[in-house]
Amino acid sequence: MPSDCISFQSSGYFTPIINDYLNQKDTLKPLYNRFPNLENFKLQIEEKQATYSTAFRETLVNALNRQYKETSTSAYTQQNIKLLAGNDTFTVTTGHQLNLFTGPLYFLYKIVSAINLSRQLKEAYPDKNFVPVYWMATEDHDFEEINYFNFRDKKIKWTRESTGPVGRLSTEGLTAVLDVFEKELGIGQNANWLKELFENAYLKHSNLADATRYLANELFASEGLVIIDGDDSELKRLFAPHVKEELLKQTSHQKVAETAHLLKNYSIQVNPREINLFYIEDNIRERILLQDGIYHINNTELKFSETEILALLESNPEKFSPNVIMRPLYEEVILPNLCYIGGGGEIAYWLELKSYFNSANVTFPILLLRNSVLVATKKQADKLDKLYLTWADVFSKQQQLINKRVQSFSEFKLDFSAQKEFLREQFENLNTIATKTDASFTGAVKAQELKQLKGLDNLEKRLLKAEKRNHAEQLERIAQIQNELFPNQSLQERKANFSEFYLEFDGKLLTELFDNLKPLEHEFNIIVL
């Protein structure tokens, strides 16, 4: 069974709002600017070029050079940073948390999507330049979401306290994590490389932002990836007018609320606060609350008058951190960005923001669902062939797959739908007779119908159960191979870390990802190595 792909919509792993977005449903079209196809990038380029200033480019390049000062990177990445100074250069951006040792596999898929799309755009628009950007979520403060990674079903965790932005968090204590990881790695050249990568990233850098920059740079610098940290005073200064607007008028809450009626048939991904900003210091990231004209910092004694908080914004813009509602605007203000690449949850909350972007007079980016991948070994693919399973089969929910296979194994039909329909027709006739003779019988007729239908349901279940026992060995093999590919009946990319696949496939995983992932085709890739 060779490498393959299935559509996102048919995979069964995406929400209704994402499926409707991919199907370009009319009701969602007011919530985005342009759909991600190659032709639409021409207009996106023109719009962004007309609205993004040269002065902002200069500040951006200076900030990147400052952030990369202690990082040794490729000539390709250095060239891409220089290109950002030019009016014909644009970015393709993805963002991710500072997960320990990259966290789950989809960290790689996001960045490969951004790099491959940048390459494709360069081929389509050769007179322009396109730079893949990884936005580090250094200002997030939910440490419990990022302080571990899974390796061969073992959770390797960094245990410590953290209350402020994770990018500023000291890497002290990660030697103990490396000791645990090293014991699991085993021996060999690839194991040694992974150990050295972890050691150089986390034991030779003083904070998590620098460690993550080093790690991503080691993995992707050869492809020209540019890594940006938004926790930067000069970049925040570019965004200060929007922070001031939020403090004084709470615009984001009002504008995001305008889209609510268009999303009434979906689960809302993010609900806006009255003020969608945090106050941050090294050990603090707390909400800014407005009460009776005074700005309070939640869970602290800090408070500011309007004059004081605006003076603080002027002198120290780095103390203001956008939350999930405002961070997308911040990204698009400071970057010459054309496209944001994210997972299903990210795209869903971006779809709440179009009205807010319009009010801020900032170009709304093209939204692209990142590539998703199922990685399998040749041995696993051969097992599926022997079990007569397709890739589409293993994406099914396990109970549905088992029941489907039992039906195919059985010598007789296990579905009593025809018998149930026949029974309903007979009782419909009986009910007609009852109403013409004695209407009091109708209740008894209905009760008997329900009893008979329930009896058929029970017989159907017992028959299915009996057939499962008859084919238990083969069904167990089916469940086993699906559990290998979908750990805990969830997506592999959300559980596994790249390191175990680096060992399994002798360092070939990234090459296969670059060769196979086509961001604009909106497909779930299956890669057999």
Short mmCIF file of C-alpha atoms in Angstrom, two decimals:
data_model
loop_
_atom_site.label_atom_id
_atom_site.label_comp_id
_atom_site.label_asym_id
_atom_site.label_seq_id
_atom_site.Cartn_x
_atom_site.Cartn_y
_atom_site.Cartn_z
CA MET A 1 0.00 0.00 0.00
CA PRO A 2 1.75 3.22 -1.17
CA SER A 3 1.62 6.69 0.34
CA ASP A 4 -1.79 8.24 -0.18
CA CYS A 5 -4.07 11.08 0.91
CA ILE A 6 -7.72 11.72 1.66
CA SER A 7 -9.60 14.99 1.81
CA PHE A 8 -9.82 16.81 5.11
CA GLN A 9 -13.60 16.70 4.91
CA SER A 10 -13.74 12.91 4.54
CA SER A 11 -11.17 12.21 7.25
CA GLY A 12 -13.74 12.65 10.02
CA TYR A 13 -11.34 14.67 12.17
CA PHE A 14 -12.45 18.22 11.42
CA THR A 15 -15.30 20.27 12.86
CA PRO A 16 -18.34 21.42 10.89
CA ILE A 17 -17.04 25.00 10.65
CA ILE A 18 -13.75 23.83 9.11
CA ASN A 19 -15.52 21.47 6.68
CA ASP A 20 -17.85 24.30 5.66
CA TYR A 21 -14.88 26.66 5.23
CA LEU A 22 -13.10 24.15 3.00
CA ASN A 23 -16.32 23.68 1.03
CA GLN A 24 -16.54 27.48 0.69
CA LYS A 25 -20.05 27.59 2.10
CA ASP A 26 -21.71 30.91 1.32
CA THR A 27 -22.65 31.69 4.93
CA LEU A 28 -18.96 31.78 5.93
CA LYS A 29 -17.67 33.90 3.05
CA PRO A 30 -18.22 37.23 4.88
CA LEU A 31 -15.82 35.97 7.58
CA TYR A 32 -12.67 35.80 5.47
CA ASN A 33 -10.91 37.79 2.83
CA ARG A 34 -9.89 35.27 0.15
CA PHE A 35 -9.96 31.50 -0.03
CA PRO A 36 -6.53 29.81 -0.21
CA ASN A 37 -6.01 29.00 -3.86
CA LEU A 38 -3.02 30.04 -5.91
CA GLU A 39 -4.85 32.62 -8.04
CA ASN A 40 -6.14 34.53 -5.01
CA PHE A 41 -2.63 35.33 -3.85
CA LYS A 42 -2.21 37.85 -6.66
CA LEU A 43 -4.86 40.16 -5.19
CA GLN A 44 -3.63 39.47 -1.66
CA ILE A 45 -0.12 40.58 -2.67
CA GLU A 46 -1.44 43.77 -4.20
CA GLU A 47 -3.56 44.61 -1.16
CA LYS A 48 -0.81 43.96 1.37
CA GLN A 49 1.78 45.80 -0.69
CA ALA A 50 -0.43 48.88 -0.74
CA THR A 51 -1.00 48.91 3.02
CA TYR A 52 2.30 47.79 4.59
CA SER A 53 4.81 50.60 5.05
CA THR A 54 8.54 50.74 4.37
CA ALA A 55 9.10 52.13 7.88
CA PHE A 56 7.52 49.02 9.38
CA ARG A 57 9.81 46.86 7.22
CA GLU A 58 12.84 48.64 8.63
CA THR A 59 11.70 48.13 12.21
CA LEU A 60 10.91 44.46 11.50
CA VAL A 61 14.33 43.74 9.98
CA ASN A 62 16.11 45.51 12.82
CA ALA A 63 14.13 43.51 15.37
CA LEU A 64 14.92 40.22 13.64
CA ASN A 65 18.62 41.03 13.41
CA ARG A 66 18.59 41.84 17.12
CA GLN A 67 16.74 38.61 17.98
CA TYR A 68 19.13 36.52 15.86
CA LYS A 69 22.25 38.20 17.25
CA GLU A 70 23.31 35.18 19.30
CA THR A 71 22.05 32.57 16.82
CA SER A 72 24.24 31.06 14.13
CA THR A 73 21.98 30.45 11.15
CA SER A 74 22.09 29.65 7.45
CA ALA A 75 22.90 32.06 4.64
CA TYR A 76 19.39 31.30 3.32
CA THR A 77 17.71 32.58 6.50
CA GLN A 78 20.02 35.60 6.63
CA GLN A 79 19.11 36.40 3.04
CA ASN A 80 15.39 36.10 3.80
CA ILE A 81 15.71 38.55 6.69
CA LYS A 82 17.44 41.04 4.38
CA LEU A 83 14.79 40.54 1.70
CA LEU A 84 12.08 41.64 4.16
CA ALA A 85 13.38 45.20 3.79
CA GLY A 86 12.17 45.24 0.20
CA ASN A 87 8.66 46.19 -0.88
CA ASP A 88 8.35 43.06 -3.03
CA THR A 89 8.86 40.57 -0.17
CA PHE A 90 6.02 38.97 1.78
CA THR A 91 5.66 36.41 4.53
CA VAL A 92 3.76 33.16 4.98
CA THR A 93 3.31 32.71 8.71
CA THR A 94 2.49 29.95 11.12
CA GLY A 95 2.56 30.13 14.90
CA HIS A 96 2.98 27.64 17.68
CA GLN A 97 3.53 27.36 21.41
CA LEU A 98 6.99 26.77 22.87
CA ASN A 99 6.34 23.08 23.43
CA LEU A 100 9.20 21.18 25.01
CA PHE A 101 11.36 19.60 22.28
CA THR A 102 8.76 20.70 19.65
CA GLY A 103 5.92 18.87 21.41
CA PRO A 104 3.57 16.99 19.05
CA LEU A 105 4.36 16.18 15.43
CA TYR A 106 2.14 18.84 13.95
CA PHE A 107 4.68 21.48 15.00
CA LEU A 108 6.73 20.18 12.05
CA TYR A 109 3.72 20.03 9.73
CA LYS A 110 2.87 23.69 10.33
CA ILE A 111 6.37 24.87 9.46
CA VAL A 112 6.75 22.56 6.46
CA SER A 113 3.39 23.88 5.19
CA ALA A 114 4.69 27.46 5.44
CA ILE A 115 7.97 26.60 3.69
CA ASN A 116 6.35 24.62 0.89
CA LEU A 117 3.74 27.31 0.27
CA SER A 118 6.49 29.95 0.09
CA ARG A 119 8.24 27.85 -2.56
CA GLN A 120 5.02 27.41 -4.53
CA LEU A 121 4.30 31.14 -4.45
CA LYS A 122 7.79 31.93 -5.70
CA GLU A 123 7.22 29.65 -8.69
CA ALA A 124 3.86 31.29 -9.42
CA TYR A 125 5.02 34.89 -8.82
CA PRO A 126 8.77 34.90 -9.60
CA ASP A 127 9.10 38.70 -9.41
CA LYS A 128 8.18 38.59 -5.69
CA ASN A 129 9.87 37.03 -2.66
CA PHE A 130 8.17 34.90 -0.04
CA VAL A 131 9.59 34.21 3.40
CA PRO A 132 8.30 31.41 5.68
CA VAL A 133 7.90 32.66 9.25
CA TYR A 134 7.46 30.78 12.52
CA TRP A 135 5.85 33.01 15.15
CA MET A 136 6.93 31.80 18.60
CA ALA A 137 4.12 32.15 21.12
CA THR A 138 6.55 33.44 23.74
CA GLU A 139 3.94 35.47 25.63
CA ASP A 140 1.62 32.57 26.41
CA HIS A 141 1.52 31.69 30.09
CA ASP A 142 -0.17 28.28 30.15
CA PHE A 143 2.92 26.30 31.13
CA GLU A 144 0.97 23.06 31.67
CA GLU A 145 0.21 22.92 27.94
CA ILE A 146 3.86 22.97 26.88
CA ASN A 147 5.98 21.41 29.63
CA TYR A 148 6.12 17.87 28.23
CA PHE A 149 6.44 15.72 25.13
CA ASN A 150 5.61 12.08 24.46
CA PHE A 151 8.27 9.60 23.44
CA ARG A 152 7.27 6.00 22.72
CA ASP A 153 4.16 6.29 24.89
CA LYS A 154 6.13 7.80 27.78
CA LYS A 155 5.35 11.33 28.93
CA ILE A 156 8.60 13.22 29.52
CA LYS A 157 7.73 16.20 31.69
CA TRP A 158 9.47 19.31 32.98
CA THR A 159 8.20 19.91 36.52
CA ARG A 160 8.52 23.43 37.88
CA GLU A 161 6.49 26.54 38.67
CA SER A 162 5.73 29.21 36.05
CA THR A 163 3.46 32.25 36.27
CA GLY A 164 4.69 34.65 33.61
CA PRO A 165 5.24 34.54 29.84
CA VAL A 166 6.85 31.20 29.00
CA GLY A 167 9.39 32.72 26.60
CA ARG A 168 11.11 34.46 29.51
CA LEU A 169 11.14 31.31 31.63
CA SER A 170 14.55 30.09 32.77
CA THR A 171 15.65 26.72 31.38
CA GLU A 172 17.03 25.75 34.77
CA GLY A 173 16.04 22.21 35.68
CA LEU A 174 16.03 20.76 32.18
CA THR A 175 19.14 18.67 32.85
CA ALA A 176 16.91 16.28 34.78
CA VAL A 177 14.55 16.06 31.78
CA LEU A 178 17.48 15.24 29.48
CA ASP A 179 18.54 12.46 31.87
CA VAL A 180 15.10 10.85 31.57
CA PHE A 181 15.04 11.32 27.78
CA GLU A 182 18.53 9.87 27.36
CA LYS A 183 17.56 6.66 29.15
CA GLU A 184 14.66 6.19 26.74
CA LEU A 185 16.67 6.99 23.60
CA GLY A 186 18.93 4.01 23.54
CA ILE A 187 22.19 3.98 21.59
CA GLY A 188 23.31 4.82 18.09
CA GLN A 189 24.20 7.79 15.92
CA ASN A 190 20.63 9.09 15.60
CA ALA A 191 20.05 8.79 19.35
CA ASN A 192 23.24 10.73 19.96
CA TRP A 193 22.10 13.46 17.55
CA LEU A 194 18.79 13.85 19.37
CA LYS A 195 20.52 13.99 22.73
CA GLU A 196 22.95 16.64 21.45
CA LEU A 197 20.09 18.66 19.91
CA PHE A 198 18.20 18.70 23.22
CA GLU A 199 21.36 19.55 25.15
CA ASN A 200 22.38 22.41 22.86
CA ALA A 201 18.88 23.86 22.78
CA TYR A 202 17.91 23.71 26.44
CA LEU A 203 21.11 23.46 28.46
CA LYS A 204 23.06 26.10 26.55
CA HIS A 205 20.34 28.77 26.44
CA SER A 206 19.07 30.65 29.45
CA ASN A 207 15.38 31.02 28.57
CA LEU A 208 12.74 29.08 26.69
CA ALA A 209 12.43 31.58 23.81
CA ASP A 210 16.13 31.34 22.96
CA ALA A 211 16.08 27.56 23.36
CA THR A 212 13.09 27.20 21.02
CA ARG A 213 14.62 29.56 18.45
CA TYR A 214 17.79 27.46 18.44
CA LEU A 215 15.80 24.23 18.08
CA ALA A 216 13.61 25.44 15.21
CA ASN A 217 16.63 27.01 13.54
CA GLU A 218 18.56 23.73 13.69
CA LEU A 219 15.64 21.88 12.10
CA PHE A 220 14.65 24.39 9.43
CA ALA A 221 17.35 27.03 8.82
CA SER A 222 18.48 25.19 5.68
CA GLU A 223 15.02 25.94 4.24
CA GLY A 224 15.25 29.66 5.01
CA LEU A 225 12.80 29.72 7.93
CA VAL A 226 12.66 33.02 9.82
CA ILE A 227 11.71 32.82 13.49
CA ILE A 228 10.14 35.81 15.21
CA ASP A 229 9.49 36.64 18.85
CA GLY A 230 6.62 39.08 19.33
CA ASP A 231 7.73 39.84 22.90
CA ASP A 232 9.78 42.77 21.61
CA SER A 233 9.62 46.41 22.66
CA GLU A 234 10.14 47.93 19.20
CA LEU A 235 7.64 45.62 17.52
CA LYS A 236 5.13 46.37 20.27
CA ARG A 237 5.67 50.09 19.59
CA LEU A 238 4.34 49.57 16.05
CA PHE A 239 1.24 48.03 17.57
CA ALA A 240 0.76 50.66 20.29
CA PRO A 241 -2.01 52.63 18.44
CA HIS A 242 -4.16 49.48 18.43
CA VAL A 243 -3.42 48.84 22.10
CA LYS A 244 -4.49 52.42 22.87
CA GLU A 245 -7.72 51.90 20.90
CA GLU A 246 -8.41 48.77 22.91
CA LEU A 247 -7.76 50.44 26.25
CA LEU A 248 -9.97 53.43 25.50
CA LYS A 249 -12.75 51.96 23.37
CA GLN A 250 -12.65 48.14 23.79
CA THR A 251 -13.09 47.83 20.05
CA SER A 252 -12.20 44.16 19.67
CA HIS A 253 -15.05 43.01 21.93
CA GLN A 254 -17.58 45.06 20.01
CA LYS A 255 -16.40 43.97 16.56
CA VAL A 256 -15.97 40.27 17.32
CA ALA A 257 -19.51 40.27 18.74
CA GLU A 258 -20.77 41.46 15.34
CA THR A 259 -19.84 38.11 13.80
CA ALA A 260 -21.69 36.04 16.39
CA HIS A 261 -24.90 35.82 14.37
CA LEU A 262 -22.98 34.41 11.41
CA LEU A 263 -21.59 31.66 13.64
CA LYS A 264 -24.81 30.74 15.43
CA ASN A 265 -24.79 27.23 13.93
CA TYR A 266 -21.26 26.49 15.15
CA SER A 267 -19.40 26.24 18.44
CA ILE A 268 -17.70 29.55 19.16
CA GLN A 269 -13.96 28.93 19.49
CA VAL A 270 -13.05 32.02 21.56
CA ASN A 271 -15.19 34.51 23.47
CA PRO A 272 -13.72 38.03 23.69
CA ARG A 273 -13.12 39.83 26.97
CA GLU A 274 -14.07 43.45 27.53
CA ILE A 275 -10.35 44.28 27.19
CA ASN A 276 -8.34 41.69 25.27
CA LEU A 277 -4.94 42.61 26.66
CA PHE A 278 -2.65 41.30 29.37
CA TYR A 279 -0.12 43.14 31.46
CA ILE A 280 3.20 41.27 31.48
CA GLU A 281 6.45 41.24 33.39
CA ASP A 282 8.91 38.37 33.86
CA ASN A 283 6.67 36.55 36.34
CA ILE A 284 3.29 38.10 35.56
CA ARG A 285 0.84 37.83 32.70
CA GLU A 286 -2.52 39.01 34.00
CA ARG A 287 -5.65 40.45 32.44
CA ILE A 288 -6.22 44.21 32.33
CA LEU A 289 -9.63 45.04 33.81
CA LEU A 290 -11.46 48.38 33.59
CA GLN A 291 -13.56 49.25 36.64
CA ASP A 292 -15.01 52.71 37.29
CA GLY A 293 -12.47 54.40 35.05
CA ILE A 294 -9.48 52.67 36.70
CA TYR A 295 -7.39 49.97 34.99
CA HIS A 296 -6.70 47.08 37.38
CA ILE A 297 -4.21 44.26 36.80
CA ASN A 298 -6.01 41.09 37.80
CA ASN A 299 -4.67 39.19 40.85
CA THR A 300 -2.28 42.04 41.75
CA GLU A 301 -2.37 45.36 43.57
CA LEU A 302 -1.41 47.23 40.39
CA LYS A 303 -3.83 49.85 39.11
CA PHE A 304 -3.61 52.83 36.73
CA SER A 305 -5.66 55.84 35.79
CA GLU A 306 -6.29 56.42 32.09
CA THR A 307 -3.47 58.97 31.96
CA GLU A 308 -1.07 56.63 33.76
CA ILE A 309 -1.77 53.59 31.61
CA LEU A 310 -1.40 55.57 28.39
CA ALA A 311 1.89 56.98 29.66
CA LEU A 312 3.02 53.41 30.43
CA LEU A 313 2.09 52.34 26.91
CA GLU A 314 4.19 55.19 25.52
CA SER A 315 7.24 54.43 27.66
CA ASN A 316 7.02 50.61 27.93
CA PRO A 317 4.89 49.07 25.16
CA GLU A 318 6.43 45.66 25.94
CA LYS A 319 4.31 45.54 29.13
CA PHE A 320 1.15 45.06 27.05
CA SER A 321 0.47 41.61 25.65
CA PRO A 322 -2.38 40.80 23.24
CA ASN A 323 -4.54 37.82 24.03
CA VAL A 324 -5.85 35.28 21.52
CA ILE A 325 -8.31 37.85 20.08
CA MET A 326 -5.75 40.60 19.50
CA ARG A 327 -2.63 38.56 18.74
CA PRO A 328 -3.68 37.89 15.12
CA LEU A 329 -4.02 41.64 14.56
CA TYR A 330 -0.59 42.19 16.12
CA GLU A 331 0.96 39.62 13.76
CA GLU A 332 -0.62 41.19 10.69
CA VAL A 333 0.32 44.73 11.74
CA ILE A 334 4.02 44.01 12.10
CA LEU A 335 4.48 41.50 9.26
CA PRO A 336 4.06 41.91 5.47
CA ASN A 337 2.00 38.76 5.70
CA LEU A 338 -0.16 37.14 3.02
CA CYS A 339 -1.30 33.92 4.66
CA TYR A 340 -1.69 32.49 8.14
CA ILE A 341 -1.37 28.70 8.42
CA GLY A 342 -2.98 27.07 11.44
CA GLY A 343 -4.84 24.08 12.76
CA GLY A 344 -8.60 23.72 12.78
CA GLY A 345 -9.05 25.47 16.13
CA GLU A 346 -6.89 28.39 15.04
CA ILE A 347 -8.71 28.88 11.74
CA ALA A 348 -12.02 28.77 13.62
CA TYR A 349 -11.09 31.69 15.89
CA TRP A 350 -9.57 33.68 13.02
CA LEU A 351 -13.00 33.46 11.37
CA GLU A 352 -14.35 35.52 14.28
CA LEU A 353 -12.00 38.42 13.54
CA LYS A 354 -12.76 39.79 10.07
CA SER A 355 -14.96 42.65 11.34
CA TYR A 356 -12.28 43.62 13.87
CA PHE A 357 -9.60 43.73 11.16
CA ASN A 358 -11.85 45.88 8.98
CA SER A 359 -12.36 48.38 11.79
CA ALA A 360 -8.56 48.52 12.37
CA ASN A 361 -7.97 49.01 8.63
CA VAL A 362 -5.54 46.05 8.56
CA THR A 363 -5.51 43.58 5.67
CA PHE A 364 -7.03 40.24 6.66
CA PRO A 365 -4.74 37.35 5.61
CA ILE A 366 -5.63 34.29 3.61
CA LEU A 367 -6.38 31.51 6.08
CA LEU A 368 -4.94 28.08 5.29
CA LEU A 369 -5.53 24.87 7.20
CA ARG A 370 -2.12 23.34 7.87
CA ASN A 371 -1.16 20.00 6.39
CA SER A 372 -2.02 16.93 8.43
CA VAL A 373 -0.09 13.67 8.13
CA LEU A 374 -0.38 10.05 9.17
CA VAL A 375 3.07 8.42 9.16
CA ALA A 376 3.18 4.64 8.77
CA THR A 377 5.85 2.02 8.34
CA LYS A 378 5.96 -0.37 5.38
CA LYS A 379 5.20 -3.16 7.83
CA GLN A 380 2.03 -1.39 9.00
CA ALA A 381 0.93 -0.76 5.42
CA ASP A 382 1.45 -4.46 4.61
CA LYS A 383 -0.69 -5.43 7.60
CA LEU A 384 -3.51 -3.25 6.31
CA ASP A 385 -3.29 -4.94 2.90
CA LYS A 386 -3.47 -8.39 4.49
CA LEU A 387 -6.54 -7.30 6.44
CA TYR A 388 -8.13 -5.84 3.27
CA LEU A 389 -8.29 -2.40 4.87
CA THR A 390 -7.98 0.90 3.02
CA TRP A 391 -6.57 4.10 4.48
CA ALA A 392 -10.11 5.49 4.53
CA ASP A 393 -11.15 2.48 6.65
CA VAL A 394 -8.61 3.17 9.39
CA PHE A 395 -9.77 6.79 9.68
CA SER A 396 -13.20 5.48 10.77
CA LYS A 397 -14.21 5.43 14.40
CA GLN A 398 -13.10 2.06 15.75
CA GLN A 399 -16.52 0.69 16.63
CA GLN A 400 -17.86 1.66 13.21
CA LEU A 401 -14.89 -0.03 11.56
CA ILE A 402 -15.31 -3.22 13.61
CA ASN A 403 -19.04 -3.40 12.88
CA LYS A 404 -18.42 -2.80 9.18
CA ARG A 405 -15.86 -5.60 9.05
CA VAL A 406 -18.14 -8.01 10.93
CA GLN A 407 -20.82 -7.33 8.32
CA SER A 408 -18.37 -8.15 5.54
CA PHE A 409 -17.16 -11.36 7.27
CA SER A 410 -20.64 -12.72 7.95
CA GLU A 411 -22.31 -15.25 5.62
CA PHE A 412 -25.67 -13.59 6.21
CA LYS A 413 -26.99 -10.07 6.63
CA LEU A 414 -26.73 -8.67 10.14
CA ASP A 415 -28.83 -5.59 9.44
CA PHE A 416 -32.53 -6.02 10.27
CA SER A 417 -33.58 -2.70 8.73
CA ALA A 418 -35.80 -4.41 6.13
CA GLN A 419 -37.53 -6.50 8.80
CA LYS A 420 -38.07 -3.41 10.96
CA GLU A 421 -39.61 -1.53 8.04
CA PHE A 422 -41.91 -4.47 7.28
CA LEU A 423 -42.95 -4.57 10.95
CA ARG A 424 -43.74 -0.85 10.94
CA GLU A 425 -45.94 -1.29 7.86
CA GLN A 426 -47.86 -4.13 9.51
CA PHE A 427 -48.48 -2.14 12.66
CA GLU A 428 -49.55 0.86 10.58
CA ASN A 429 -52.27 -1.36 9.10
CA LEU A 430 -53.20 -2.65 12.55
CA ASN A 431 -53.44 0.91 13.83
CA THR A 432 -55.81 1.83 11.00
CA ILE A 433 -58.05 -1.12 11.89
CA ALA A 434 -57.93 -0.24 15.60
CA THR A 435 -59.04 3.36 15.04
CA LYS A 436 -62.00 2.15 12.95
CA THR A 437 -63.14 -0.41 15.49
CA ASP A 438 -62.18 0.77 18.94
CA ALA A 439 -59.87 3.79 19.32
CA SER A 440 -58.89 2.58 22.82
CA PHE A 441 -56.87 -0.21 21.16
CA THR A 442 -54.44 2.25 19.50
CA GLY A 443 -52.34 2.56 22.66
CA ALA A 444 -52.04 -1.21 22.93
CA VAL A 445 -51.10 -1.47 19.24
CA LYS A 446 -48.38 1.19 19.65
CA ALA A 447 -46.99 -0.49 22.76
CA GLN A 448 -46.83 -3.83 20.95
CA GLU A 449 -45.06 -2.18 17.99
CA LEU A 450 -42.39 -0.71 20.27
CA LYS A 451 -41.98 -4.07 21.99
CA GLN A 452 -41.52 -5.91 18.69
CA LEU A 453 -39.06 -3.34 17.32
CA LYS A 454 -37.06 -3.47 20.56
CA GLY A 455 -37.00 -7.26 20.25
CA LEU A 456 -35.54 -6.99 16.75
CA ASP A 457 -32.94 -4.49 18.01
CA ASN A 458 -31.91 -6.95 20.71
CA LEU A 459 -31.71 -9.83 18.25
CA GLU A 460 -29.61 -7.69 15.90
CA LYS A 461 -27.20 -6.79 18.72
CA ARG A 462 -26.93 -10.41 19.89
CA LEU A 463 -26.26 -11.62 16.37
CA LEU A 464 -23.59 -8.96 15.87
CA LYS A 465 -22.01 -9.90 19.19
CA ALA A 466 -21.99 -13.57 18.23
CA GLU A 467 -20.35 -12.82 14.90
CA LYS A 468 -17.73 -10.70 16.67
CA ARG A 469 -16.86 -13.74 18.79
CA ASN A 470 -16.60 -15.89 15.66
CA HIS A 471 -14.14 -13.46 14.08
CA ALA A 472 -12.48 -12.23 17.29
CA GLU A 473 -8.91 -12.94 16.20
CA GLN A 474 -9.12 -10.98 12.96
CA LEU A 475 -11.04 -8.14 14.61
CA GLU A 476 -8.36 -7.91 17.29
CA ARG A 477 -5.71 -7.51 14.59
CA ILE A 478 -7.77 -4.74 12.99
CA ALA A 479 -8.13 -2.90 16.31
CA GLN A 480 -4.44 -3.36 17.05
CA ILE A 481 -3.20 -1.85 13.78
CA GLN A 482 -5.65 1.05 14.05
CA ASN A 483 -4.48 1.73 17.62
CA GLU A 484 -0.89 1.81 16.40
CA LEU A 485 -1.75 4.43 13.79
CA PHE A 486 -4.22 6.35 15.97
CA PRO A 487 -2.91 6.22 19.57
CA ASN A 488 -5.77 6.39 22.07
CA GLN A 489 -8.02 6.61 18.99
CA SER A 490 -6.73 10.11 18.36
CA LEU A 491 -4.58 11.64 15.66
CA GLN A 492 -0.97 10.50 15.75
CA GLU A 493 0.19 14.07 15.03
CA ARG A 494 -1.32 15.28 18.31
CA LYS A 495 0.39 12.64 20.47
CA ALA A 496 3.77 11.61 19.10
CA ASN A 497 7.00 13.62 19.04
CA PHE A 498 9.26 13.88 16.01
CA SER A 499 12.16 12.21 17.86
CA GLU A 500 10.75 8.69 17.76
CA PHE A 501 10.15 9.02 14.01
CA TYR A 502 13.64 10.42 13.55
CA LEU A 503 14.96 7.21 15.09
CA GLU A 504 12.49 4.96 13.26
CA PHE A 505 13.19 6.38 9.81
CA ASP A 506 16.88 7.22 10.12
CA GLY A 507 16.35 11.00 9.89
CA LYS A 508 14.30 10.81 6.65
CA LEU A 509 11.01 12.19 7.98
CA LEU A 510 11.60 15.86 7.13
CA THR A 511 12.71 15.02 3.60
CA GLU A 512 9.51 13.05 3.06
CA LEU A 513 7.40 15.88 4.46
CA PHE A 514 8.97 18.43 2.13
CA ASP A 515 8.48 16.08 -0.83
CA ASN A 516 4.85 15.19 -0.08
CA LEU A 517 3.06 18.10 1.60
CA LYS A 518 1.10 20.32 -0.80
CA PRO A 519 -0.54 23.03 1.31
CA LEU A 520 -3.12 24.24 -1.21
CA GLU A 521 -4.56 20.80 -1.96
CA HIS A 522 -6.35 20.56 1.43
CA GLU A 523 -5.64 16.86 1.92
CA PHE A 524 -4.68 14.62 4.82
CA ASN A 525 -1.44 12.95 3.74
CA ILE A 526 -0.50 9.36 4.48
CA ILE A 527 3.24 8.80 4.22
CA VAL A 528 4.67 5.29 4.26
CA LEU A 529 8.37 5.05 5.09
#
